[in-house]
Short mmCIF file of C-alpha atoms in Angstrom, two decimals:
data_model
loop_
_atom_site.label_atom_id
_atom_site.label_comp_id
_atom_site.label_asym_id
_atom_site.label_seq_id
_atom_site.Cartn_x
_atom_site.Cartn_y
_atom_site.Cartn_z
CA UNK A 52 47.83 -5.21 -5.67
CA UNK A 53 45.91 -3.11 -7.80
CA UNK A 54 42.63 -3.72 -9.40
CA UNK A 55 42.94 -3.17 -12.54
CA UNK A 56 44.75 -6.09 -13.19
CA UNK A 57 42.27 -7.88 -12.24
CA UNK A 58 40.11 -9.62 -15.19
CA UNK A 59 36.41 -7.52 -15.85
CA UNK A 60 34.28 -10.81 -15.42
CA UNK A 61 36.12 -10.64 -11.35
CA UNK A 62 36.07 -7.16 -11.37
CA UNK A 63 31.87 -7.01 -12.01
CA UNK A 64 31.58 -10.09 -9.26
CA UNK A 65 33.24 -7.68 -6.83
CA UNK A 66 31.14 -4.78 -8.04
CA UNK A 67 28.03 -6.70 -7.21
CA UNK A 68 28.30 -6.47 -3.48
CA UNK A 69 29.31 -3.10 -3.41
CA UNK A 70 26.73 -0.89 -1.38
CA UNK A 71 25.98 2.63 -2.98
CA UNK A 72 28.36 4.45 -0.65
CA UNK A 73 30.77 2.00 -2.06
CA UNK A 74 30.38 2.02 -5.62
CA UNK A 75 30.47 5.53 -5.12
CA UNK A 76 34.11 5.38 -4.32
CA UNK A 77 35.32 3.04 -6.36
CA UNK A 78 33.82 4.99 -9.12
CA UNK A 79 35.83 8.04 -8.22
CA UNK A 80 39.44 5.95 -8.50
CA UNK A 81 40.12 5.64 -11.79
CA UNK A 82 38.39 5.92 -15.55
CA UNK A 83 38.57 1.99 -15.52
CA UNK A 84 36.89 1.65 -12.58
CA UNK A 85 34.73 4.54 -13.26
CA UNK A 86 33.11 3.01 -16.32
CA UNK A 87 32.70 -0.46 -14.75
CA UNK A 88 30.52 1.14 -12.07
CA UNK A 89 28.51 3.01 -14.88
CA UNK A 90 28.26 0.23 -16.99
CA UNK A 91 27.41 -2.50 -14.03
CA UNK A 92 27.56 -1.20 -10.86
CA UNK A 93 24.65 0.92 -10.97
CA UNK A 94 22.01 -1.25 -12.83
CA UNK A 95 23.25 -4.61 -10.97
CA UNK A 96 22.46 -2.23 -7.82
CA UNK A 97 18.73 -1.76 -8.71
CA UNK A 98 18.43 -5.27 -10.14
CA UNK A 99 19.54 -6.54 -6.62
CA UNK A 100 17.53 -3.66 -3.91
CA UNK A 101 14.13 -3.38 -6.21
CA UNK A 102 11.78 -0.90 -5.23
CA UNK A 103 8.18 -1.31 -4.74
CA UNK A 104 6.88 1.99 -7.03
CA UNK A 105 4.01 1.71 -8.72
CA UNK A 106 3.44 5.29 -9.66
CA UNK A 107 7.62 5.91 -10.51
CA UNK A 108 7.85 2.88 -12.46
CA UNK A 109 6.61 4.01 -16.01
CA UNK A 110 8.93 7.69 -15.42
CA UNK A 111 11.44 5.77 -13.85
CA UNK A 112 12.14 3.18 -17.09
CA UNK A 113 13.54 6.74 -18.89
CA UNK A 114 15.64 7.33 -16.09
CA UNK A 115 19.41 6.41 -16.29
CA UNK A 116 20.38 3.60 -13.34
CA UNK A 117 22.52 6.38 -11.56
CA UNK A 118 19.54 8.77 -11.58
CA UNK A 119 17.29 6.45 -9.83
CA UNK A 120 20.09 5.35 -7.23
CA UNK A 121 20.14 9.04 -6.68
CA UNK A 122 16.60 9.25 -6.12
CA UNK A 123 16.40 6.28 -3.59
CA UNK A 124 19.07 7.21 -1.69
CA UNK A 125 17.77 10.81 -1.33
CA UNK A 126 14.37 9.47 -0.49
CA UNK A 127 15.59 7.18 2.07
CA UNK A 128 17.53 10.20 3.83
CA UNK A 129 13.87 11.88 4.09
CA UNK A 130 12.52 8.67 5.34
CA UNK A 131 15.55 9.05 7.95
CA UNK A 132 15.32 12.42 8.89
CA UNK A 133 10.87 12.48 8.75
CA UNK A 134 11.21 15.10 6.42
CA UNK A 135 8.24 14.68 3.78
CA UNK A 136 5.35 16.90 1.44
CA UNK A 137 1.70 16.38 3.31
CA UNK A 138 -0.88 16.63 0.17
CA UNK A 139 -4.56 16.54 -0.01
CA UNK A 140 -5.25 15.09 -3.16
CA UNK A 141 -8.85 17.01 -3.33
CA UNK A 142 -11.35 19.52 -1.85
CA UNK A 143 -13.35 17.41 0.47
CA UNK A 144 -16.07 14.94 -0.11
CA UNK A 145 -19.60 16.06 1.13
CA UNK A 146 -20.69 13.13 3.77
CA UNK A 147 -18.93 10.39 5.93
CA UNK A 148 -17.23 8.13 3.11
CA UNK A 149 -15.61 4.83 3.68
CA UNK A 150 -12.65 5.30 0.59
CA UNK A 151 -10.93 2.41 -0.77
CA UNK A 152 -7.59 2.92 -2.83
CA UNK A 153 -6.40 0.72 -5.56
CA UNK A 154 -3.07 1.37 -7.37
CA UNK A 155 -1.00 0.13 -10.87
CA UNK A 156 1.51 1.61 -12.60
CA UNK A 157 -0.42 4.34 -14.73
CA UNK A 158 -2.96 5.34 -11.85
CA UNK A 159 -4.45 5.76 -8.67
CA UNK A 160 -8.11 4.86 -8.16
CA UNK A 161 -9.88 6.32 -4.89
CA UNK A 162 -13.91 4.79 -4.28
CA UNK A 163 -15.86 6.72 -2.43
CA UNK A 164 -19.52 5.87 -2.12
CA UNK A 165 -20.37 5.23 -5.42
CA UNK A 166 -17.84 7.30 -7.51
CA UNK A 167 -14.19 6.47 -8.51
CA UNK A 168 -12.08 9.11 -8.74
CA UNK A 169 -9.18 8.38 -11.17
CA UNK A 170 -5.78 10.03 -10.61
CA UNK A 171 -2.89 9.47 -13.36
CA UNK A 172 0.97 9.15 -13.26
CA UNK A 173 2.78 11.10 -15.69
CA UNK A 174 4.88 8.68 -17.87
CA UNK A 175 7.50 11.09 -18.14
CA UNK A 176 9.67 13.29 -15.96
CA UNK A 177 12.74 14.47 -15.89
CA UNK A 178 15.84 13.02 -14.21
CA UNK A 179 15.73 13.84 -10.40
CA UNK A 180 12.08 15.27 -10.81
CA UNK A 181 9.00 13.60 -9.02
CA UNK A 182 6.61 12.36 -11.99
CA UNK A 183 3.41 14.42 -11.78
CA UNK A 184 0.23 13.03 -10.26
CA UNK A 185 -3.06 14.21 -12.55
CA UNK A 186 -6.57 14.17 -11.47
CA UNK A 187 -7.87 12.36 -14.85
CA UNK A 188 -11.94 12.41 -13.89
CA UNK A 189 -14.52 10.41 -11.99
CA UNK A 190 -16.69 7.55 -12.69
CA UNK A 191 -19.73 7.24 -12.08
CA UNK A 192 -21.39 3.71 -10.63
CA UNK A 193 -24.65 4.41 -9.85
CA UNK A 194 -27.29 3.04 -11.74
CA UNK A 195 -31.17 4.15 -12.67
CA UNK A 196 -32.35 0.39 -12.00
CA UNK A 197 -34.41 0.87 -9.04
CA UNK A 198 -31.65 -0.60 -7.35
CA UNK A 199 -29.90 0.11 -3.69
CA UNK A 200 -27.18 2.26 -3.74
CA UNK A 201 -24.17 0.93 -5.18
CA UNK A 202 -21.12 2.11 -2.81
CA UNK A 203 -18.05 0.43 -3.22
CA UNK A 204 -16.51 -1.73 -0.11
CA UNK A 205 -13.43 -3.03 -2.06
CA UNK A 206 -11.50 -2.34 -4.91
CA UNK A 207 -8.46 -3.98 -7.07
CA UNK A 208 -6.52 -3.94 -9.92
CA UNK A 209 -6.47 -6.60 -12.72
CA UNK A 210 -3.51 -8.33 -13.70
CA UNK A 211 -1.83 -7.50 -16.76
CA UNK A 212 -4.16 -8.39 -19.48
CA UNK A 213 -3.42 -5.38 -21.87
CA UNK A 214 -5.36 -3.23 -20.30
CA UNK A 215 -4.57 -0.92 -17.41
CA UNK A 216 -8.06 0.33 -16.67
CA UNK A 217 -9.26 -2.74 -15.85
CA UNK A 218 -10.64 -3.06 -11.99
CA UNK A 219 -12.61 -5.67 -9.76
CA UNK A 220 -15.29 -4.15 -7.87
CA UNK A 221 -17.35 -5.25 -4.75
CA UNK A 222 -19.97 -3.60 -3.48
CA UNK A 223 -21.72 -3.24 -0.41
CA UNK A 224 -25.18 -5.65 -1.44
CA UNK A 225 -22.49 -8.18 -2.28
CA UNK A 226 -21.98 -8.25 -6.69
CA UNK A 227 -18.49 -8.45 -7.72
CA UNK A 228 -18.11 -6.92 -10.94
CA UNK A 229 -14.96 -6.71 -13.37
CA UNK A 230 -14.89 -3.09 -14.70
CA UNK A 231 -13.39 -1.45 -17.55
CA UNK A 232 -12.80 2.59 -16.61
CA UNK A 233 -13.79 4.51 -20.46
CA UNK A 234 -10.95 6.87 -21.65
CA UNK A 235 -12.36 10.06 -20.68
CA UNK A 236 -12.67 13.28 -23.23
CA UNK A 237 -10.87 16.72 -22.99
CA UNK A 238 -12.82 18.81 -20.02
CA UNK A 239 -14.98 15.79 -18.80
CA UNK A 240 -14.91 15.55 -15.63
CA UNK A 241 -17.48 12.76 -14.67
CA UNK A 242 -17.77 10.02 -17.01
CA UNK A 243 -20.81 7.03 -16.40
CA UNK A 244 -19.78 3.77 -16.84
CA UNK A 245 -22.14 2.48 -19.17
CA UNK A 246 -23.49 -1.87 -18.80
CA UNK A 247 -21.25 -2.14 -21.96
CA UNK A 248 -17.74 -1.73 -19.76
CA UNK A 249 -19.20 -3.90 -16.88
CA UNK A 250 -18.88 -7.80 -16.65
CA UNK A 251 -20.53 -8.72 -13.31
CA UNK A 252 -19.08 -12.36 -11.92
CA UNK A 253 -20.91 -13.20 -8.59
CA UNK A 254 -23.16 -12.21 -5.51
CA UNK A 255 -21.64 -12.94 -2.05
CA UNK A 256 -25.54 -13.58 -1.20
CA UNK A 257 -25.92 -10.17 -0.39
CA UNK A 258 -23.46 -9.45 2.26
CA UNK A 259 -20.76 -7.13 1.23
CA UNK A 260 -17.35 -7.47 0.32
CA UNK A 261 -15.07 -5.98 2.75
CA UNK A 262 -12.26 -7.38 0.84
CA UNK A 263 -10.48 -8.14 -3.04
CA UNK A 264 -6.77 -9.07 -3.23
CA UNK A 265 -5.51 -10.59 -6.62
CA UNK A 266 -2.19 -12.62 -7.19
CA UNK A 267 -1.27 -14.21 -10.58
CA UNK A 268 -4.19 -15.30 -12.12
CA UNK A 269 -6.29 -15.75 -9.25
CA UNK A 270 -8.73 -13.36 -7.03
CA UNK A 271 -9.66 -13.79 -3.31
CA UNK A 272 -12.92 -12.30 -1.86
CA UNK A 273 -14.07 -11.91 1.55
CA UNK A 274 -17.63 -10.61 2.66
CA UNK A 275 -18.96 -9.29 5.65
CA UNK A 276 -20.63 -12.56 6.91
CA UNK A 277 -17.07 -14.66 6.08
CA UNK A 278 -17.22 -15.98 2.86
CA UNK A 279 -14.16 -16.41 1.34
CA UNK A 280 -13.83 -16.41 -2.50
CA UNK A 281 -11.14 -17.78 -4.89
CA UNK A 282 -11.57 -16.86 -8.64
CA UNK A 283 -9.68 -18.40 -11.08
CA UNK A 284 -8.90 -15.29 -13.72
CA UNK A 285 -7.45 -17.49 -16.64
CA UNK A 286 -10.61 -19.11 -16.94
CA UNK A 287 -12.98 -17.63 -19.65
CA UNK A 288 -16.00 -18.49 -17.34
CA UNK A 289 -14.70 -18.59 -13.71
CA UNK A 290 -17.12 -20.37 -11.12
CA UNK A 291 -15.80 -19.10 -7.20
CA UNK A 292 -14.53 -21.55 -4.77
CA UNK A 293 -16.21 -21.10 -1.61
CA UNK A 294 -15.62 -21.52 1.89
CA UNK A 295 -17.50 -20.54 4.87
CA UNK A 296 -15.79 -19.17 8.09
CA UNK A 297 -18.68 -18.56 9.88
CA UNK A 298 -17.27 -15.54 11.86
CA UNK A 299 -17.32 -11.79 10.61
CA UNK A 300 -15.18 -11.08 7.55
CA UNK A 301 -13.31 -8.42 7.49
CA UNK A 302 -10.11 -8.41 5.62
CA UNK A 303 -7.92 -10.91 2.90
CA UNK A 304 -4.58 -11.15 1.76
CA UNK A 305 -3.65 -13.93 -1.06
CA UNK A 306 0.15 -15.08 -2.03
CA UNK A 307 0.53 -18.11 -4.27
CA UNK A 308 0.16 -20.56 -1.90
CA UNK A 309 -2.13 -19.26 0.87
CA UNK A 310 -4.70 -16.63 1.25
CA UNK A 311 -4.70 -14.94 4.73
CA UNK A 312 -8.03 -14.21 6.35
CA UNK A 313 -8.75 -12.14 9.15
CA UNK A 314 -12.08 -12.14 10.93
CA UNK A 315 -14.14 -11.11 14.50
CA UNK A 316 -13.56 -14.82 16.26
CA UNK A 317 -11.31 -16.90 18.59
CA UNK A 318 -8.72 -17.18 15.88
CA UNK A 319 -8.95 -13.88 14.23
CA UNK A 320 -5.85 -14.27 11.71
CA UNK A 321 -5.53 -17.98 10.27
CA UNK A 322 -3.88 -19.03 6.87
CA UNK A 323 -5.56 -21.32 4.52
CA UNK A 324 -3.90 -23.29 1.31
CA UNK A 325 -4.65 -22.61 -2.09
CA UNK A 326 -3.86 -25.07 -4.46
CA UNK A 327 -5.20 -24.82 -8.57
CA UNK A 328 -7.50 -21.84 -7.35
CA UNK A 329 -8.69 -23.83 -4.70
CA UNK A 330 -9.27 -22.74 -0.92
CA UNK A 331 -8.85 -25.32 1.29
CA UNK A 332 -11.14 -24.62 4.65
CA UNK A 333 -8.93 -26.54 6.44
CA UNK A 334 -6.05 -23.79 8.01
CA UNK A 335 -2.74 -24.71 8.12
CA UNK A 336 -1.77 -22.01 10.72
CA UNK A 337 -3.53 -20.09 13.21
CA UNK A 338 -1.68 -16.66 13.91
CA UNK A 339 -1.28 -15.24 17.25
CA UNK A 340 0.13 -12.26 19.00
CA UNK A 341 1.63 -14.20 21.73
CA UNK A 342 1.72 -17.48 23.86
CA UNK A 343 0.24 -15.47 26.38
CA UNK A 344 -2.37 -14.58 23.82
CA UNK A 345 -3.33 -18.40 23.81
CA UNK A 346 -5.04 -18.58 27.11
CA UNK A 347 -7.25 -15.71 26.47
CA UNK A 348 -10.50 -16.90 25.63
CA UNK A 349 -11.78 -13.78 24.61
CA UNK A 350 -12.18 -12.76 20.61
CA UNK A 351 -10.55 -10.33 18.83
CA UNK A 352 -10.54 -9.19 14.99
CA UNK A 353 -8.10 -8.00 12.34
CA UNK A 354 -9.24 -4.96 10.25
CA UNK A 355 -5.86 -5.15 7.30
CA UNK A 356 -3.49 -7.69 6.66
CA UNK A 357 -0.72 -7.20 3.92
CA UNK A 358 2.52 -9.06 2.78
CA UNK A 359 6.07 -7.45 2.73
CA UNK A 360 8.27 -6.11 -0.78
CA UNK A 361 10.65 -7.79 -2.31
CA UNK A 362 13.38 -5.65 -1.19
CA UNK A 363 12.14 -6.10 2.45
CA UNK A 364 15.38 -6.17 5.15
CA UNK A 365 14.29 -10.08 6.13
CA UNK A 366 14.34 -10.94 2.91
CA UNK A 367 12.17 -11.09 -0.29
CA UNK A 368 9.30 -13.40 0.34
CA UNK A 369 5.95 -14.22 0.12
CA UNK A 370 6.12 -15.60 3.98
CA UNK A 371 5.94 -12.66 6.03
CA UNK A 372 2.27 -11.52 7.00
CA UNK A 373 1.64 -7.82 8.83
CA UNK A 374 -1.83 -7.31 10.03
CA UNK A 375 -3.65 -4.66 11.71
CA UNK A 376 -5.55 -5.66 14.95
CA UNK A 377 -8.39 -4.47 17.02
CA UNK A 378 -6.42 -3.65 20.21
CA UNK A 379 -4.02 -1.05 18.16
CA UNK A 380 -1.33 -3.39 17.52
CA UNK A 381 0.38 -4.45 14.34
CA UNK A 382 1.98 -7.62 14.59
CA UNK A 383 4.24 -9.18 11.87
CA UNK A 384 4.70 -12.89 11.43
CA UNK A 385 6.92 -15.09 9.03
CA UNK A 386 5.28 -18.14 8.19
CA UNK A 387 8.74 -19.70 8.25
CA UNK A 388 9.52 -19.41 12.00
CA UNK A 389 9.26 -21.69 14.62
CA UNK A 390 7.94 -19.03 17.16
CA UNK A 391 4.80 -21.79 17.88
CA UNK A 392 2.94 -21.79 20.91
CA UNK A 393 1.45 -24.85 23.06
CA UNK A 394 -1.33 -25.96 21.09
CA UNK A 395 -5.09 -24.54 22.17
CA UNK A 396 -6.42 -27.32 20.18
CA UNK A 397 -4.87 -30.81 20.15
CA UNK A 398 -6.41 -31.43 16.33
CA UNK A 399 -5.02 -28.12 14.95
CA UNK A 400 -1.88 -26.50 13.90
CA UNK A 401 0.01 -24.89 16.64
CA UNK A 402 -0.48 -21.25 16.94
CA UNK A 403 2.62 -19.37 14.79
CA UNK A 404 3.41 -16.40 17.48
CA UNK A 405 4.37 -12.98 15.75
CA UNK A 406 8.09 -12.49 15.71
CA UNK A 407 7.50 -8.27 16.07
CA UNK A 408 4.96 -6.05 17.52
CA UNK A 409 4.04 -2.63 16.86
CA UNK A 410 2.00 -0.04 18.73
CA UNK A 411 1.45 3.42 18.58
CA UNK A 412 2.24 4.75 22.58
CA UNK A 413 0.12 7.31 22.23
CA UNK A 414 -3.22 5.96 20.60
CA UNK A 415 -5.27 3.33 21.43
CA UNK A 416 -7.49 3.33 18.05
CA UNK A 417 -7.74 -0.07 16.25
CA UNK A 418 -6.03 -0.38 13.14
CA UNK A 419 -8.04 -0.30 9.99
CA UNK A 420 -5.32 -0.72 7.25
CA UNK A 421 -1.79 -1.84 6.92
CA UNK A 422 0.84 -1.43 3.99
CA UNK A 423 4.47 -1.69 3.75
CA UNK A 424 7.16 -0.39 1.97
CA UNK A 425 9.05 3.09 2.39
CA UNK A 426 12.51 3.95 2.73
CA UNK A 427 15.02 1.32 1.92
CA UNK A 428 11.75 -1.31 1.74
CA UNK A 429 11.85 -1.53 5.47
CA UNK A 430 8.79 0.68 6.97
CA UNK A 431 5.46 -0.33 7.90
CA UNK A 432 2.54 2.14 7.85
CA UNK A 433 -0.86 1.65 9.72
CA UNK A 434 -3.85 3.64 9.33
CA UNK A 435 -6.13 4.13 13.07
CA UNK A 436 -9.13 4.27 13.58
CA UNK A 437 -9.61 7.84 14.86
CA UNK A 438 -8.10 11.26 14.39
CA UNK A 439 -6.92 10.34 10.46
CA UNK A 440 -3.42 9.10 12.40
CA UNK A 441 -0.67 6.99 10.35
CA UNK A 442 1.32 5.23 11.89
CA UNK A 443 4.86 4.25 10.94
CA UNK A 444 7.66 1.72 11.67
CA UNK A 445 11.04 0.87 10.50
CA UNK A 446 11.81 -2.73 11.10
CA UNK A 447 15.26 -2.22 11.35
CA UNK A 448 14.88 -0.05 14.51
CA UNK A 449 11.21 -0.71 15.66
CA UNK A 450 11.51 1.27 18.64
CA UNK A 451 11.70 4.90 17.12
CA UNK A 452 8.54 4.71 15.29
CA UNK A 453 6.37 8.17 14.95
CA UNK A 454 3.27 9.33 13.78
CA UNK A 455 1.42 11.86 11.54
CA UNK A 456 -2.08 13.05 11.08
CA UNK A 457 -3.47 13.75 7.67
CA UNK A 458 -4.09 17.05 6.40
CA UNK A 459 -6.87 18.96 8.20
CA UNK A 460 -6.38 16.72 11.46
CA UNK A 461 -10.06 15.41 11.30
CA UNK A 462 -11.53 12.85 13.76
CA UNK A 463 -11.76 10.59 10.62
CA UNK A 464 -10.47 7.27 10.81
CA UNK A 465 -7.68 6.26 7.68
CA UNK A 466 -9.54 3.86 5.71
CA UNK A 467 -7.11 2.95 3.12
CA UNK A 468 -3.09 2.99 2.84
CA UNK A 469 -1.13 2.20 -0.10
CA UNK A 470 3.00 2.63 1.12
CA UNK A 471 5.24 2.85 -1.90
CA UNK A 472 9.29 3.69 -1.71
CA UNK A 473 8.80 7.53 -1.73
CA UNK A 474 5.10 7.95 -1.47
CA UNK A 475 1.85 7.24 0.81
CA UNK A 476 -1.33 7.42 -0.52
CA UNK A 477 -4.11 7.61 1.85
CA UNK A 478 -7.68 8.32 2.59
CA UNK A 479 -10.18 9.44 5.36
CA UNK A 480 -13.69 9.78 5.34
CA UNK A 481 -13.25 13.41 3.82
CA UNK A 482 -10.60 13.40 1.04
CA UNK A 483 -7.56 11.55 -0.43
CA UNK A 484 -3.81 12.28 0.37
CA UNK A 485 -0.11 11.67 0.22
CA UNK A 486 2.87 11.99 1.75
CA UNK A 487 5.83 12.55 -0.71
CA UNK A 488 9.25 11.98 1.09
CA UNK A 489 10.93 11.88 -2.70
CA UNK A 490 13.16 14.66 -4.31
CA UNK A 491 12.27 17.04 -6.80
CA UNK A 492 8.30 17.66 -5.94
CA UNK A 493 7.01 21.07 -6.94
CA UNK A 494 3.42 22.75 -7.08
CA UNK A 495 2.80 20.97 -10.43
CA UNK A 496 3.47 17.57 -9.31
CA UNK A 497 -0.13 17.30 -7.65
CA UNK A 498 -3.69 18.77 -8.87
CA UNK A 499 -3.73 22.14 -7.76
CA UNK A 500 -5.17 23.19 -4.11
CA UNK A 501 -6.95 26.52 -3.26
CA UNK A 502 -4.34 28.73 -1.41
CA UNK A 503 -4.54 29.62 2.16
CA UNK A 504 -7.10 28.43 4.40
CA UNK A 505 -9.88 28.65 2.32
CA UNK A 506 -13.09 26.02 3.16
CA UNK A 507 -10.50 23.30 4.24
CA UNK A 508 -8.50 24.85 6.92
CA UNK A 509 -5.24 24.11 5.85
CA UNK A 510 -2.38 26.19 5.58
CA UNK A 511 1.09 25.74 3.60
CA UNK A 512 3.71 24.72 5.93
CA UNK A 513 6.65 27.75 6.17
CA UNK A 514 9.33 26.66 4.13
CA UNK A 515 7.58 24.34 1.56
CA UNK A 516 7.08 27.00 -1.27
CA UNK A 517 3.55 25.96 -1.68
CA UNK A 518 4.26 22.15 -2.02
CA UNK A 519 3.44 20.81 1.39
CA UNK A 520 0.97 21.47 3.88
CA UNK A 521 1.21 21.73 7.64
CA UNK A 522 0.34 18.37 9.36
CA UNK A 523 0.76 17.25 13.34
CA UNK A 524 2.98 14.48 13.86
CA UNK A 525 4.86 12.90 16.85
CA UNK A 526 7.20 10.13 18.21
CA UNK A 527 6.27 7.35 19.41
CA UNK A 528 8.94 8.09 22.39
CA UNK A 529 7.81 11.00 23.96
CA UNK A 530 4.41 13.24 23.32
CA UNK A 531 5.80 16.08 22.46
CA UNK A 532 5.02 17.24 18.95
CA UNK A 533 8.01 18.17 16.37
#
């Protein structure tokens, strides 16, 4: 029976669980079929496999549905086949910074010390061309107070409020300000943001804030000493909600329902409720590597924790936690498994065991940051803690992971990971970067690099026609570099 006599309404049903391979051939059958696809297939296709890309989705909204399935399926052959542009974003810092990145859909922020340095997304490219990244200027934080040195320790976006240049900011002496980043003029490159485009909310009693995650209209904190922080946004003056986990803070992830705290103790990872922008300090799970992991006594701590994208291959959801441990693991748990352990203590929740666990063969480094995204949604990238080496994993096939150094293959740890469908931004102590495995990237889509060596000792990689730059990496399988 043919289709086409098939009714349209059945017709589009059938369309929507095409793959792309699919759709592809059915689109090559007949003009009826044809122009269903282009008419349906292709933007039911993107409605149903989103991808998580903050700096593609402002260029991307001009892009026809086809174009953009092009582009994803393109970019998830690179992710296949390891084939990606290495980028420094900038000359190096001077000093030993501890970067934090912070990314929205018109720009990339990168703290070091005291300075942001503000990147921005073109809003326009054309079809089957990477949108441009522009270095926009820096912003100054320091002040002529008297005060101590204001470095930055954490950094994230507002929600949408009609402005995308608002930011949160903590800071190492423990103020949490809201900040608005002042257009800057033609030619300026460092721009001072003034008391007038500051709102400061709270002091985590002078410890600093190793951590800022916002969801909805709410904001979780974390400082150094383990005081956690929930801010209710919508509120015109918001008063914190407090709890005290009496351990070392050191990193926070918030969802809807739960915030996700990682510190230096006996229960390093543990999930606590929010409900109406309230923290309970009561957790309702504990999160553990293992059963085995149970009847060590010993502490441990968990540098990055960070949720899963919608398009994720175990489904979109706000359940699935990946953190970054001390001992160089990543471990990945869904808060709606079973995978529970004997109880260590008869009063609390039964440890929730991770349901996957990632290591790099090779390194031993802890793992300071975690993100997750990549080709077809399903990768996992961790930043170590030594020899700026990233880390990656597809979920779907766990065991052929690999890993790459950043450009210039410092000893620097990677502070700071942001994984998007085509792009990773990172940082080390020295400078910014990404890693482009997307079609279409030229020497114009990134702020222009001195040639050759130079001061940095990089060199183009053979091949790249001055887009990407040489950098070591490896497979997790054997040690042999390729």
């Amino acid at each position: 029976m043919s289709l086409q006599i098939l009714p349209s309404d059945i017709l589009i049903l059938i369309i929507n669980g095409l793959e792309v391979n699919d759709l592809v051939a059915l689109s090559e059958t007949c003009r009826v079929l044809h122009a269903l696809v282009q008419d349906y297939g292709w933007t039911n296709s993107l409605r149903l496999h989103p991808r998580d890309s903050q700096s593609l989705s402002v260029a991307f909204s001009s892009w026809s549905p086809l174009a953009q399935i092009k582009y994803h399926t393109l970019t998830d052959r690179a992710w296949a086949r390891t084939k990606f542009a290495a980028r420094p974003l900038s000359r190096p810092w001077q000093g030993k910074l501890q970067p934090i990145l912070a990314v929205n859909t018109s720009r990339l922020v990168v703290a070091a010390g005291h300075i942001l340095y503000s990147y921005h997304f073109d809003s326009f490219a054309c079809e089957g061309l990477a949108p441009a990244i522009r270095f926009e200027c820096s912003y100054n934080l320091s002040t002529d107070d008297g005060t101590s040195r204001r470095d930055v320790t954490s950094l994230a976006f507002s929600p949408d409020d009609g402005s995308d240049r608002t930011l949160f900011v903590g800071f190492e002496h423990g103020a949490l300000e809201r900040l608005y980043l002042p257009p800057c003029k033609i030619g300026q490159r460092e721009v001072p943001v003034e008391a007038a485009y500051r709102t400061s909310y709270f002091y985590h009693h002078g410890e600093l804030i190793e951590g800022l995650n916002v969801s909805g209209t709410s904001m979780l904190s974390m400082s150094s000493s383990g005081t956690a922080a929930i801010l209710d946004l919508s509120s015109p003056n918001p008063t914190p909600h407090m709890i005290d986990l009496d351990s070392r803070g050191w990193s926070a992830h918030l969802s809807p329902s739960y915030a996700a705290l990682g510190t230096s103790s006996h229960t390093p990872l543990a999930i606590h409720p929010v409900t109406n922008a309230q923290l309970s300090a009561t957790p309702s799970a504990i999160l553990r590597p293992s059963s085995k992991d149970i009847e060590d006594a010993s502490s441990s701590a968990v540098y990055g924790i960070a949720g899963a994208p919608a398009s994720f291959p175990w489904g979109a959801s706000d359940k699935i936690v990946v953190s970054g441990w001390y001992d160089g693991f990543v471990h990945v748990h869904d808060l709606r498994s079973s995978s529970r352990a004997t109880r260590a203590d008869p009063a609390g929740p039964a440890p929730l065991t991770a349901v996957l666990s990632l290591a790099d063969p090779w390194s031993f480094e802890p793992i300071y940051t975690v993100s997750c995204g990549g080709g077809a949604a399903s990768h996992i990238a961790a930043g170590s803690a030594r020899h700026s080496v990233v880390a990656f994993w597809d979920v779907r096939s766990p065991k052929t992971g690999w890993s790459v150094h950043a450009p210039g293959n410092d000893s620097s740890p990677v502070y700071s990971v942001v994984l998007e469908s085509s792009r990773l931004f990172g940082a080390t102590q020295s400078r910014p970067f990404v890693y482009d495995f997307g079609t279409g990237v030229t020497p114009e889509t990134y702020p222009p690099l001195p040639r050759g060596h130079g001061d940095d000792g990089l060199k183009y990689k053979k091949g790249w026609n001055d887009v990407g730059f040489y950098v070591t990496k490896y497979s997790h399988r054997t040690a042999h570099v390729y």
